[in-house]
Coordinates of C-alpha atoms in Angstrom, one line a residue:
Chain X
M1 CA 15.0 -15.4 -19.6
N2 CA 15.9 -19.1 -19.1
T3 CA 18.4 -19.4 -22.0
V4 CA 21.9 -20.0 -20.8
S5 CA 24.3 -17.6 -22.5
S6 CA 27.5 -18.9 -23.7
G7 CA 29.5 -16.0 -23.8
S8 CA 30.2 -12.3 -23.2
R9 CA 29.3 -11.6 -26.7
S10 CA 25.6 -13.1 -26.7
E11 CA 25.3 -11.6 -23.2
R12 CA 25.9 -8.2 -24.6
R13 CA 23.6 -8.7 -27.6
R14 CA 20.8 -9.7 -25.1
W15 CA 21.5 -6.6 -23.0
A16 CA 21.3 -4.4 -26.3
G17 CA 18.1 -6.1 -27.3
W18 CA 16.6 -5.0 -23.8
L19 CA 17.9 -1.7 -24.4
M20 CA 16.2 -1.5 -27.8
R21 CA 13.0 -2.5 -26.5
I22 CA 13.0 0.0 -23.7
V23 CA 13.7 2.6 -26.1
R24 CA 10.9 1.7 -28.6
D25 CA 8.4 1.8 -25.6
P26 CA 7.4 5.1 -24.3
T27 CA 6.3 4.0 -21.0
A28 CA 9.2 2.1 -20.4
L29 CA 11.3 4.8 -21.5
F30 CA 9.4 7.1 -19.3
G31 CA 9.8 4.9 -16.2
I32 CA 13.7 4.3 -17.1
L33 CA 14.3 8.1 -17.4
V34 CA 12.4 9.1 -14.2
L35 CA 14.3 6.2 -12.1
A36 CA 17.9 7.8 -13.6
L37 CA 16.7 11.1 -12.8
L38 CA 16.0 10.2 -9.2
V39 CA 19.2 8.3 -8.9
S40 CA 21.4 10.8 -9.9
A41 CA 19.7 13.4 -8.0
A42 CA 20.1 11.0 -4.7
L43 CA 23.8 10.4 -5.6
F44 CA 24.8 14.1 -6.5
A45 CA 22.4 16.0 -4.2
P46 CA 25.0 18.2 -2.9
I47 CA 26.1 19.1 -6.1
I48 CA 22.9 19.6 -7.9
A49 CA 21.0 21.5 -5.1
P50 CA 21.4 25.1 -5.5
L51 CA 21.1 25.5 -1.4
D52 CA 21.6 23.8 1.6
P53 CA 18.0 22.1 2.1
N54 CA 18.4 23.0 6.0
K55 CA 19.8 26.5 5.7
Q56 CA 17.3 29.0 6.9
D57 CA 16.8 32.7 5.6
L58 CA 14.4 34.5 7.7
A59 CA 14.6 37.6 5.2
A60 CA 13.4 35.4 2.1
R61 CA 10.4 33.7 3.7
L62 CA 7.4 32.2 1.9
L63 CA 8.8 33.1 -1.5
P64 CA 6.7 32.1 -4.4
P65 CA 8.2 30.2 -7.3
F66 CA 9.8 31.8 -10.2
Y67 CA 6.7 31.9 -12.3
A68 CA 4.5 33.7 -9.8
E69 CA 4.5 37.5 -9.0
G70 CA 7.6 38.2 -6.4
G71 CA 9.3 34.8 -7.5
S72 CA 12.9 34.8 -8.5
A73 CA 15.5 32.3 -10.4
E74 CA 17.3 32.4 -6.9
H75 CA 14.5 30.2 -5.7
L76 CA 13.1 28.4 -8.7
L77 CA 10.4 26.7 -6.7
G78 CA 10.0 29.2 -3.9
T79 CA 10.7 29.1 0.2
D80 CA 9.0 27.7 3.0
Q81 CA 8.0 29.5 6.5
L82 CA 11.7 29.4 7.6
G83 CA 13.1 30.5 4.1
R84 CA 14.4 27.2 2.9
D85 CA 14.6 26.3 -0.5
V86 CA 11.9 24.2 -1.7
L87 CA 13.7 22.8 -5.0
S88 CA 16.8 22.0 -2.8
R89 CA 14.8 20.1 -0.2
I90 CA 12.9 18.1 -3.1
I91 CA 16.2 17.1 -4.5
H92 CA 17.7 16.0 -1.1
G93 CA 14.3 14.3 -0.5
T94 CA 15.2 11.8 -3.3
R95 CA 17.8 10.1 -0.7
I96 CA 15.1 9.1 1.6
S97 CA 12.5 8.5 -1.0
L98 CA 15.0 5.9 -2.6
T99 CA 16.9 4.3 0.3
I100 CA 13.6 3.6 2.1
P101 CA 12.5 1.1 -0.6
L102 CA 15.6 -0.1 -1.3
V103 CA 16.2 -1.2 2.4
S104 CA 12.7 -2.2 2.9
V105 CA 12.2 -4.2 -0.4
T106 CA 15.7 -5.8 0.2
L107 CA 15.0 -7.1 3.5
A108 CA 11.4 -8.0 2.7
G109 CA 12.6 -9.5 -0.7
V110 CA 15.3 -11.7 0.8
F111 CA 13.2 -12.8 3.8
G112 CA 10.1 -13.4 2.0
T113 CA 11.7 -15.2 -0.9
A114 CA 13.5 -17.9 1.4
V115 CA 10.3 -18.4 3.5
G116 CA 8.3 -19.3 0.3
L117 CA 11.3 -21.3 -0.9
L118 CA 11.0 -23.2 2.0
A119 CA 7.3 -23.7 1.9
G120 CA 7.0 -24.5 -1.8
Y121 CA 10.2 -27.1 -1.5
R122 CA 9.3 -28.8 1.7
G123 CA 5.8 -28.9 1.2
G124 CA 3.4 -30.7 3.4
K125 CA 2.9 -29.4 7.1
T126 CA 5.7 -26.8 6.8
D127 CA 4.2 -25.5 3.8
A128 CA 0.6 -25.6 5.6
F129 CA 1.8 -24.1 8.8
I130 CA 4.0 -21.3 6.9
M131 CA 0.9 -20.4 4.5
R132 CA -1.3 -20.2 7.5
I133 CA 0.8 -17.3 9.2
V134 CA 1.2 -15.7 5.8
D135 CA -2.5 -15.7 5.1
T136 CA -3.3 -14.4 8.8
L137 CA -0.5 -11.4 8.2
F138 CA -2.4 -10.3 5.3
S139 CA -5.6 -10.0 7.3
F140 CA -3.7 -7.6 9.4
P141 CA -4.6 -3.7 9.1
G142 CA -1.7 -2.8 7.4
L143 CA -1.2 1.0 7.6
L144 CA -2.9 1.3 11.0
L145 CA -1.0 -1.2 12.7
A146 CA 2.3 0.4 11.1
L147 CA 1.2 3.8 12.7
T148 CA 0.6 2.2 15.9
I149 CA 4.2 0.3 16.3
L150 CA 5.6 3.8 15.1
A151 CA 4.1 5.8 17.7
V152 CA 5.2 3.3 20.4
V153 CA 8.5 2.4 19.2
G154 CA 9.3 5.8 17.9
P155 CA 9.8 6.8 14.3
S156 CA 13.3 6.9 12.6
F157 CA 14.8 5.6 9.6
W158 CA 15.4 2.1 10.8
T159 CA 12.1 1.6 12.4
L160 CA 10.4 2.8 9.5
A161 CA 12.1 0.6 6.9
I162 CA 11.7 -2.6 9.5
V163 CA 8.0 -1.7 9.7
L164 CA 7.3 -1.1 5.9
S165 CA 9.3 -4.5 5.2
L166 CA 7.3 -6.4 7.7
R167 CA 4.1 -5.3 5.9
I168 CA 5.3 -6.8 2.4
W169 CA 7.5 -9.7 3.0
M170 CA 4.4 -12.1 2.9
V171 CA 3.7 -10.9 -1.0
F172 CA 7.3 -12.4 -1.9
A173 CA 6.7 -15.5 0.2
R174 CA 3.5 -16.3 -1.6
M175 CA 4.5 -15.6 -5.0
T176 CA 8.0 -17.6 -4.3
R177 CA 5.9 -20.2 -3.1
G178 CA 3.5 -20.3 -6.2
L179 CA 6.2 -20.4 -8.4
V180 CA 8.3 -23.1 -6.7
L181 CA 5.2 -25.4 -6.9
S182 CA 4.7 -24.8 -10.6
A183 CA 8.2 -25.2 -11.5
R184 CA 8.5 -28.3 -9.6
E185 CA 5.6 -29.9 -11.9
A186 CA 7.4 -29.1 -14.8
E187 CA 8.6 -32.1 -16.9
Y188 CA 12.2 -30.7 -16.9
V189 CA 12.3 -30.8 -13.0
E190 CA 10.7 -34.2 -12.9
A191 CA 13.5 -35.4 -15.3
A192 CA 16.4 -34.0 -13.2
E193 CA 14.7 -35.7 -10.1
L194 CA 14.5 -39.0 -11.9
V195 CA 18.3 -39.0 -12.9
G196 CA 19.1 -38.3 -9.2
A197 CA 20.0 -34.6 -9.1
S198 CA 20.5 -33.2 -5.8
P199 CA 17.7 -31.1 -4.1
V200 CA 20.2 -28.0 -4.1
R201 CA 21.1 -28.5 -7.9
I202 CA 17.4 -28.8 -8.7
M203 CA 16.8 -25.7 -6.8
L204 CA 19.6 -23.5 -8.2
R205 CA 19.7 -25.0 -11.5
H206 CA 16.0 -25.8 -12.6
I207 CA 13.7 -23.6 -10.2
A208 CA 15.7 -20.4 -9.2
P209 CA 16.1 -19.0 -13.0
N210 CA 12.0 -19.3 -13.0
L211 CA 11.9 -17.0 -10.0
T212 CA 14.1 -14.0 -11.1
A213 CA 12.0 -12.2 -13.4
P214 CA 8.9 -12.3 -11.6
L215 CA 10.4 -11.8 -8.3
L216 CA 12.2 -8.7 -9.9
T217 CA 9.1 -7.0 -11.2
L218 CA 7.4 -7.7 -8.0
A219 CA 10.3 -5.8 -6.2
V220 CA 10.1 -2.7 -8.6
L221 CA 6.2 -2.6 -7.9
E222 CA 6.6 -3.0 -4.2
S223 CA 9.2 -0.1 -4.4
A224 CA 6.4 2.1 -5.7
H225 CA 4.1 1.1 -2.7
V226 CA 6.9 1.6 -0.2
I227 CA 7.6 5.1 -1.7
L228 CA 3.8 6.0 -1.3
S229 CA 3.5 4.3 2.6
E230 CA 6.8 6.3 3.4
A231 CA 5.5 9.7 2.2
A232 CA 2.0 9.2 3.8
L233 CA 3.6 7.8 7.2
S234 CA 6.1 10.9 7.2
F235 CA 3.0 13.1 6.0
L236 CA 1.3 11.8 9.5
G237 CA 4.6 12.8 11.5
L238 CA 5.3 9.2 12.2
G239 CA 7.9 8.4 9.5
I240 CA 11.2 10.7 8.7
Q241 CA 11.9 13.3 11.3
P242 CA 13.5 16.5 10.7
P243 CA 16.4 17.7 10.3
Q244 CA 16.3 14.9 7.8
T245 CA 14.1 15.5 4.8
S246 CA 11.5 13.6 2.9
W247 CA 8.8 14.8 0.4
G248 CA 6.1 13.4 2.7
L249 CA 7.4 15.4 5.6
D250 CA 7.6 18.6 3.3
V251 CA 3.9 18.3 2.4
A252 CA 3.2 18.2 6.0
I253 CA 5.0 21.1 7.0
G254 CA 3.3 23.1 3.8
R255 CA -0.1 22.0 5.1
Q256 CA -0.2 24.8 7.6
Y257 CA 0.3 27.1 4.5
V258 CA -2.2 25.8 2.2
F259 CA -4.0 28.8 1.8
S260 CA -1.3 31.3 1.4
A261 CA 1.6 29.4 0.0
P262 CA 0.2 26.2 -2.0
W263 CA 3.5 25.6 -3.8
L264 CA 4.8 24.1 -0.3
I265 CA 2.3 21.2 -0.8
I266 CA 2.3 21.3 -4.6
F267 CA 5.6 20.5 -5.7
P268 CA 7.2 17.8 -3.0
G269 CA 3.8 15.9 -3.7
L270 CA 4.6 16.3 -7.6
A271 CA 7.9 14.9 -6.9
I272 CA 6.4 11.7 -5.0
A273 CA 3.6 11.2 -7.9
V274 CA 6.2 11.4 -10.6
A275 CA 8.6 8.8 -8.8
V276 CA 5.6 6.4 -8.2
L277 CA 4.3 6.8 -11.9
G278 CA 7.5 6.2 -13.4
I279 CA 8.3 3.1 -11.1
N280 CA 4.9 1.8 -11.7
L281 CA 5.1 2.1 -15.3
L282 CA 8.6 0.4 -15.2
A283 CA 7.2 -2.4 -13.3
G284 CA 4.3 -2.8 -15.8
W285 CA 6.6 -3.0 -18.6
L286 CA 9.0 -5.5 -16.9
R287 CA 6.1 -7.6 -16.4
V288 CA 5.0 -7.6 -20.1
A289 CA 8.5 -8.0 -21.4
A290 CA 9.3 -11.1 -18.9
D291 CA 5.7 -12.8 -20.0
P292 CA 5.1 -13.0 -23.7
Q293 CA 1.2 -14.0 -22.8
E294 CA 0.9 -10.5 -21.3
S295 CA 2.1 -8.7 -24.3
A296 CA -1.3 -8.2 -25.7
K297 CA -2.5 -6.3 -22.8
R298 CA 0.5 -4.3 -22.3
F299 CA -0.9 -1.3 -20.4
A300 CA -2.7 -3.0 -18.1
A301 CA 0.3 -4.4 -16.0
A302 CA 1.2 -2.2 -13.3
A303 CA -1.5 -2.3 -10.8
D304 CA -3.2 -5.8 -10.7
A305 CA -1.0 -7.8 -8.6
P306 CA -2.8 -7.9 -5.1
S307 CA -0.6 -6.2 -2.6
A308 CA -1.0 -6.3 1.2
W309 CA -2.0 -2.7 1.1
S310 CA -2.6 0.5 -0.3
G311 CA -2.1 3.8 1.0
Chain U
M1 CA -21.7 -24.2 3.9
G2 CA -22.3 -24.1 7.7
R3 CA -19.2 -26.0 8.6
Y4 CA -17.3 -23.8 6.2
L5 CA -18.3 -20.5 7.8
L6 CA -17.8 -21.9 11.3
K7 CA -14.3 -22.8 10.1
R8 CA -13.8 -19.2 8.8
L9 CA -15.3 -17.6 11.8
S10 CA -12.7 -19.4 14.0
Q11 CA -9.9 -18.3 11.9
A12 CA -11.3 -14.9 11.9
V13 CA -11.1 -14.9 15.7
L14 CA -7.7 -16.0 15.5
V15 CA -6.5 -13.3 13.2
V16 CA -8.2 -10.6 15.7
I17 CA -6.5 -12.0 18.7
S18 CA -3.0 -12.5 17.1
V19 CA -3.4 -8.6 15.9
M20 CA -4.0 -7.8 19.6
V21 CA -0.9 -9.8 20.7
V22 CA 1.2 -8.3 18.1
V23 CA 0.2 -5.1 19.5
F24 CA 0.4 -6.1 22.9
V25 CA 4.0 -7.3 22.5
V26 CA 5.1 -4.0 20.7
T27 CA 3.6 -1.8 23.1
R28 CA 4.8 -3.6 26.2
L29 CA 8.0 -5.3 25.4
I30 CA 9.8 -3.3 22.6
G31 CA 8.1 0.1 23.7
D32 CA 7.7 1.6 26.9
P33 CA 4.0 2.5 27.3
V34 CA 4.6 4.7 30.7
A35 CA 6.8 6.5 28.9
V36 CA 4.9 7.2 25.7
M37 CA 1.9 8.3 27.8
L38 CA 3.5 10.6 30.3
P39 CA 4.8 14.1 29.9
L40 CA 8.6 14.5 30.0
E41 CA 8.5 16.0 33.3
A42 CA 7.1 13.0 35.1
T43 CA 8.5 12.2 38.3
E44 CA 9.5 8.4 39.2
E45 CA 6.0 8.5 41.5
N46 CA 4.1 9.4 38.5
R47 CA 5.7 6.2 36.6
A48 CA 4.9 3.9 39.3
L49 CA 1.5 5.3 39.8
L50 CA 0.5 4.8 36.0
E51 CA 2.3 1.4 36.1
A52 CA 0.1 0.0 38.7
Q53 CA -3.2 1.7 37.3
L54 CA -2.4 -0.1 34.2
G55 CA -1.2 -3.2 35.8
L56 CA 2.2 -3.1 34.3
D57 CA 3.9 -4.2 37.2
R58 CA 2.6 -7.7 37.2
P59 CA 4.3 -10.6 35.3
I60 CA 4.2 -10.2 31.5
L61 CA 2.1 -13.4 30.9
A62 CA -0.3 -12.4 33.3
Q63 CA -0.8 -9.1 31.6
L64 CA -0.9 -10.7 28.0
G65 CA -3.6 -13.4 29.2
D66 CA -5.8 -10.5 30.9
Y67 CA -5.5 -8.4 28.1
V68 CA -6.7 -10.9 25.6
A69 CA -9.5 -12.1 27.9
D70 CA -10.5 -8.6 28.2
A71 CA -10.4 -7.7 24.5
V72 CA -12.5 -10.7 23.9
R73 CA -15.2 -9.3 25.8
F74 CA -14.7 -6.0 24.3
D75 CA -13.1 -4.3 27.1
L76 CA -10.0 -2.7 26.2
G77 CA -9.4 -0.3 29.0
D78 CA -10.2 3.4 29.4
S79 CA -9.1 6.2 27.2
L80 CA -6.5 8.3 28.8
W81 CA -7.5 11.1 26.8
Q82 CA -11.4 11.0 27.0
R83 CA -11.3 9.2 30.5
R84 CA -14.2 6.7 29.5
P85 CA -13.7 3.3 28.2
A86 CA -11.9 3.3 24.8
I87 CA -14.3 1.2 22.9
D88 CA -17.3 3.5 23.4
V89 CA -15.0 6.3 22.0
V90 CA -14.3 4.3 19.0
L91 CA -17.9 3.1 18.4
E92 CA -19.1 6.7 18.7
R93 CA -16.7 7.4 16.0
L94 CA -17.3 4.5 13.8
P95 CA -20.7 5.8 11.9
P96 CA -18.5 8.7 10.0
T97 CA -15.9 6.3 8.9
V98 CA -18.6 3.8 7.6
L99 CA -20.5 6.4 5.8
L100 CA -17.1 7.8 4.2
V101 CA -15.6 4.4 3.4
A102 CA -19.0 3.3 1.7
A103 CA -19.4 6.5 -0.2
G104 CA -15.4 6.3 -1.4
F105 CA -15.5 2.5 -2.0
S106 CA -18.6 2.8 -4.0
F107 CA -17.4 5.4 -6.0
G108 CA -14.3 3.7 -6.6
V109 CA -15.7 0.5 -7.5
L110 CA -18.5 1.8 -10.0
L111 CA -16.3 4.0 -11.9
G112 CA -13.6 1.6 -12.1
L113 CA -15.8 -1.0 -13.2
V114 CA -17.1 1.5 -16.1
I115 CA -13.8 2.8 -17.1
G116 CA -12.2 -1.1 -17.3
I117 CA -15.2 -2.5 -19.1
V118 CA -15.5 0.6 -21.8
S119 CA -11.4 0.3 -22.1
G120 CA -11.4 -3.5 -22.4
M121 CA -14.0 -4.0 -25.3
R122 CA -11.5 -1.9 -27.4
P123 CA -7.9 -2.6 -26.2
G124 CA -5.6 -0.1 -27.8
G125 CA -8.0 2.6 -28.8
W126 CA -7.8 6.1 -27.3
V127 CA -10.4 5.6 -24.8
D128 CA -8.3 2.5 -23.8
R129 CA -5.2 4.5 -23.4
G130 CA -6.6 7.4 -21.7
A131 CA -8.4 5.1 -19.3
V132 CA -5.1 3.3 -18.7
T133 CA -3.4 6.5 -18.1
L134 CA -6.2 7.4 -15.6
G135 CA -5.9 4.0 -14.1
L136 CA -2.3 4.5 -13.4
L137 CA -2.5 8.0 -12.0
G138 CA -5.0 6.6 -9.5
V139 CA -2.8 4.4 -8.1
S140 CA 0.3 6.4 -8.2
L141 CA -1.1 9.9 -6.7
P142 CA -0.4 10.1 -3.1
Q143 CA -3.8 10.4 -1.4
F144 CA -2.8 12.9 1.2
W145 CA -1.3 15.1 -1.7
I146 CA -4.5 14.7 -3.9
G147 CA -6.8 15.5 -0.7
L148 CA -4.7 18.9 -0.3
V149 CA -4.6 19.8 -3.8
F150 CA -8.4 19.4 -4.1
I151 CA -8.8 21.7 -1.0
V152 CA -6.3 24.2 -2.9
F153 CA -8.5 24.0 -6.2
F154 CA -12.1 23.2 -5.3
S155 CA -12.3 24.6 -1.7
V156 CA -10.1 27.6 -1.9
G157 CA -10.0 28.4 -5.5
L158 CA -13.6 27.6 -6.7
G159 CA -15.3 27.5 -3.3
W160 CA -17.5 24.6 -4.2
F161 CA -16.7 22.3 -1.2
P162 CA -15.8 23.1 2.3
T163 CA -12.0 22.6 3.3
S164 CA -12.8 20.2 6.1
G165 CA -15.1 19.0 8.9
S166 CA -18.5 17.5 8.4
G167 CA -21.9 18.0 8.3
G168 CA -23.6 17.9 5.1
I169 CA -23.3 16.2 1.7
E170 CA -21.1 18.9 0.7
H171 CA -18.5 17.8 3.2
L172 CA -18.6 14.3 2.0
V173 CA -17.9 14.7 -1.4
L174 CA -13.8 15.6 -1.4
P175 CA -12.9 12.9 1.0
A176 CA -15.0 10.2 -0.7
V177 CA -13.7 11.2 -4.1
V178 CA -10.1 11.3 -3.1
L179 CA -10.7 8.1 -0.7
G180 CA -11.9 6.2 -3.8
L181 CA -9.4 7.6 -6.3
P182 CA -6.9 4.4 -5.8
V183 CA -9.9 2.0 -5.9
V184 CA -10.9 3.3 -9.1
G185 CA -7.4 2.9 -10.7
R186 CA -7.0 -0.8 -9.5
I187 CA -10.5 -1.8 -10.5
A188 CA -10.2 -0.3 -13.6
L189 CA -7.0 -1.9 -14.7
V190 CA -7.8 -5.5 -13.4
T191 CA -11.2 -5.2 -14.9
R192 CA -10.0 -4.1 -18.2
S193 CA -7.4 -6.8 -17.9
S194 CA -10.0 -9.6 -17.4
M195 CA -12.3 -8.3 -19.9
I196 CA -9.8 -8.7 -22.7
D197 CA -9.2 -12.3 -21.4
E198 CA -12.8 -13.2 -21.4
L199 CA -13.4 -11.6 -24.9
N200 CA -10.7 -14.0 -26.2
A201 CA -11.7 -17.2 -24.2
Q202 CA -13.0 -19.9 -26.1
H203 CA -16.6 -20.0 -24.8
V204 CA -17.0 -16.3 -25.7
K205 CA -15.6 -16.9 -29.3
D206 CA -17.9 -19.9 -29.7
A207 CA -20.7 -17.7 -28.6
T208 CA -19.8 -15.2 -31.3
G209 CA -19.8 -17.9 -33.8
R210 CA -23.3 -18.9 -33.1
G211 CA -24.4 -15.5 -34.0
V212 CA -25.0 -14.1 -30.3
S213 CA -24.9 -10.1 -30.5
R214 CA -21.7 -8.2 -29.4
S215 CA -23.7 -6.7 -26.8
R216 CA -25.0 -9.8 -25.3
I217 CA -21.7 -11.5 -25.1
V218 CA -20.2 -8.2 -23.4
M219 CA -23.1 -8.3 -20.9
V220 CA -23.5 -11.8 -20.4
H221 CA -20.4 -13.7 -20.8
A222 CA -17.5 -11.2 -20.6
L223 CA -19.1 -9.1 -17.7
K224 CA -19.6 -12.3 -15.4
G225 CA -16.0 -13.4 -15.6
A226 CA -14.7 -9.8 -15.2
G227 CA -16.9 -9.4 -12.1
I228 CA -15.4 -12.5 -10.6
A229 CA -12.1 -11.3 -11.1
S230 CA -13.1 -7.8 -9.6
I231 CA -14.9 -9.1 -6.4
T232 CA -11.5 -10.7 -5.2
I233 CA -9.9 -7.2 -5.7
A234 CA -12.5 -5.5 -4.3
G235 CA -12.5 -7.2 -1.1
W236 CA -8.8 -5.9 -1.0
E237 CA -9.5 -2.6 -1.9
L238 CA -12.1 -2.3 0.9
I239 CA -9.7 -3.4 3.4
G240 CA -7.0 -1.2 2.2
V241 CA -9.6 2.1 2.3
L242 CA -10.5 0.8 5.8
A243 CA -7.3 0.2 7.4
G244 CA -5.0 2.8 5.4
G245 CA -6.9 5.6 3.2
A246 CA -9.3 6.2 5.8
V247 CA -6.7 7.1 8.5
V248 CA -5.1 9.6 5.7
V249 CA -8.1 11.0 4.2
E250 CA -9.7 11.5 7.6
T251 CA -6.8 13.3 8.8
V252 CA -6.5 15.7 5.9
Y253 CA -10.1 16.6 5.9
A254 CA -10.6 16.4 9.7
W255 CA -13.4 13.9 9.2
P256 CA -14.7 13.1 12.6
G257 CA -14.1 9.0 12.1
I258 CA -12.0 6.5 13.4
G259 CA -9.0 7.2 11.5
F260 CA -8.9 10.7 12.7
T261 CA -9.5 9.5 16.1
A262 CA -6.6 7.3 15.9
M263 CA -4.2 9.9 15.0
Q264 CA -5.7 12.4 17.6
A265 CA -4.7 9.7 20.1
I266 CA -1.3 9.0 19.0
E267 CA -0.5 12.8 19.3
R268 CA -2.3 12.9 22.9
H269 CA -0.1 9.5 23.5
D270 CA -3.4 7.6 24.3
I271 CA -2.2 4.2 23.4
I272 CA -5.2 2.6 24.9
L273 CA -7.6 4.2 22.6
V274 CA -5.3 3.7 19.6
Q275 CA -5.3 -0.3 20.5
A276 CA -9.2 0.1 20.6
V277 CA -9.3 1.6 17.1
V278 CA -6.7 -1.3 15.7
F279 CA -9.1 -4.0 17.6
V280 CA -12.2 -2.7 16.0
V281 CA -10.7 -2.2 12.4
A282 CA -9.0 -5.8 12.6
I283 CA -12.6 -7.2 13.3
M284 CA -13.8 -5.3 10.3
V285 CA -11.3 -6.7 8.3
V286 CA -11.7 -10.3 8.9
T287 CA -15.6 -9.8 8.4
I288 CA -15.0 -8.4 4.9
N289 CA -12.6 -11.3 4.2
I290 CA -15.1 -13.7 5.0
I291 CA -18.1 -12.0 3.0
V292 CA -15.7 -11.7 -0.1
D293 CA -14.7 -15.3 0.4
V294 CA -18.2 -16.5 0.3
A295 CA -19.4 -14.0 -2.5
Y296 CA -16.6 -15.4 -4.5
T297 CA -17.3 -18.8 -3.9
M298 CA -21.3 -18.5 -4.9
L299 CA -20.4 -16.5 -7.8
D300 CA -17.7 -18.8 -9.2
P301 CA -19.1 -22.5 -9.8
R302 CA -15.4 -23.5 -10.1
V303 CA -14.7 -23.0 -6.5
K304 CA -16.1 -25.3 -4.0
F305 CA -16.6 -24.3 -0.4
D306 CA -14.2 -27.2 0.9
R307 CA -11.5 -26.1 -1.3
V308 CA -11.1 -22.7 -0.3
S309 CA -8.7 -22.6 2.8

């Protein structure tokens, strides 16, 4: 990743090389396909979805999916207690499931990386102070505290996105600091310092390239965590609120009909599971691809980065 | 050792106090506790009465000081819903949570270790592939969903277990398994990864060269290294189970622990009771952190007490 490309042709060849590596690896291919499916579902939801996700049809309440007796092709995955089309709701739900992690991880990534750069580069007391705060935040009771904050402040898209980003920025700060510290000890950085390169130049030219791949991998991995947390919080009634649609919210609605209409929980939950699995696989593959030492353990990657939470 | 523990304990107290300060700032400054607690049709007099009752009409710093001072003495105020000290309600609901967390966590760690060791011994084989897939599923499936799917299959479909509530061991099985699933996944993946590292490490190769048997190598050398790696992550997992998973799983199965209580309190706008749950969980989390650090230091001779910050 540290090679400096000399022109658009070698750049293109490098991209082609990455593409070939993805296609050859079934787990990476699955991850990429899931992500592509999610992104296109989110972008073109109104076109792809057969019906309006909020259109009620009381004559067609609690219809089973197509494979069950009484199911029809009109509502492939059945309808809920208000006659809304489950498939259309799942397709529209991708929008929340992708925008929440996009916003949260971007906020957390930018802030956490900046804090980590500051700690790692300044060192000394600044570093000790910042890392003390980071360590303290790691000991916070994650999901429970998020629930409390959302209950008091009131759940909405933005409060949810901010609360979720507050829970993960430390992961980025800690990783950035570690990377900066080890990069600073590298001989080429010492050499640059000796010949009098400015701190900004050292930062951008010699240290930043070492951060890109691991931080991107971390961002992908954290996106999977954020999707799970958003779903859990929406399920508990403290995340996305109607009339917006979210997979976790739909599972919560279907919970009352768990005995009579299990498809109301099965399919939205399956959507969450496939999305998270795909992103986890992609994160795992990215980590291996960016680090040759990891190649021997290729399948182990997705989950052993310590994270601030689970949920 | 004594000085180290003292240092860690003072840090732990600091963490609990900062959690409570965050909760205070959020509830009193960003949110409007009176508006959250009172029904929509409440009058101005109702508001003023509740504000005076809760001491919200006093200067904010005086409130914060009293709040922290009271919390340190385990006084978190009366629950609005139950009309008795909130801390009593939480301590009463604590045993079911401890039971559930202990069962789910032990299930997760034990199964995760077994899967991780077995798959780490022969990486790339079909057992390994199956184990890795299982591990990935464990960390990818949403717990609340698996909980409901288990109810559909095992309770409604097969009738093996009750759908919710508590009582006998049959009530504990489903929630404990669901709570432990992500733990199985992550412990398995980490153990497997460090097993592979250990089996490739020089001291293990030397042992093989000296003619030490394979089973002895796995049992003595590789397991020790893998155990150290797993302990750190196990601490994280226990914290995740306690502060996250338990709330979700208890709510799905109506398990009468503190997570379910927190959700009931939120539904009833009982902010004081929610704060008490957060307080107790924060204390448990920092305690687990200290235990993990000490265990880690004792197991790994490379780490010295004074070096751990």
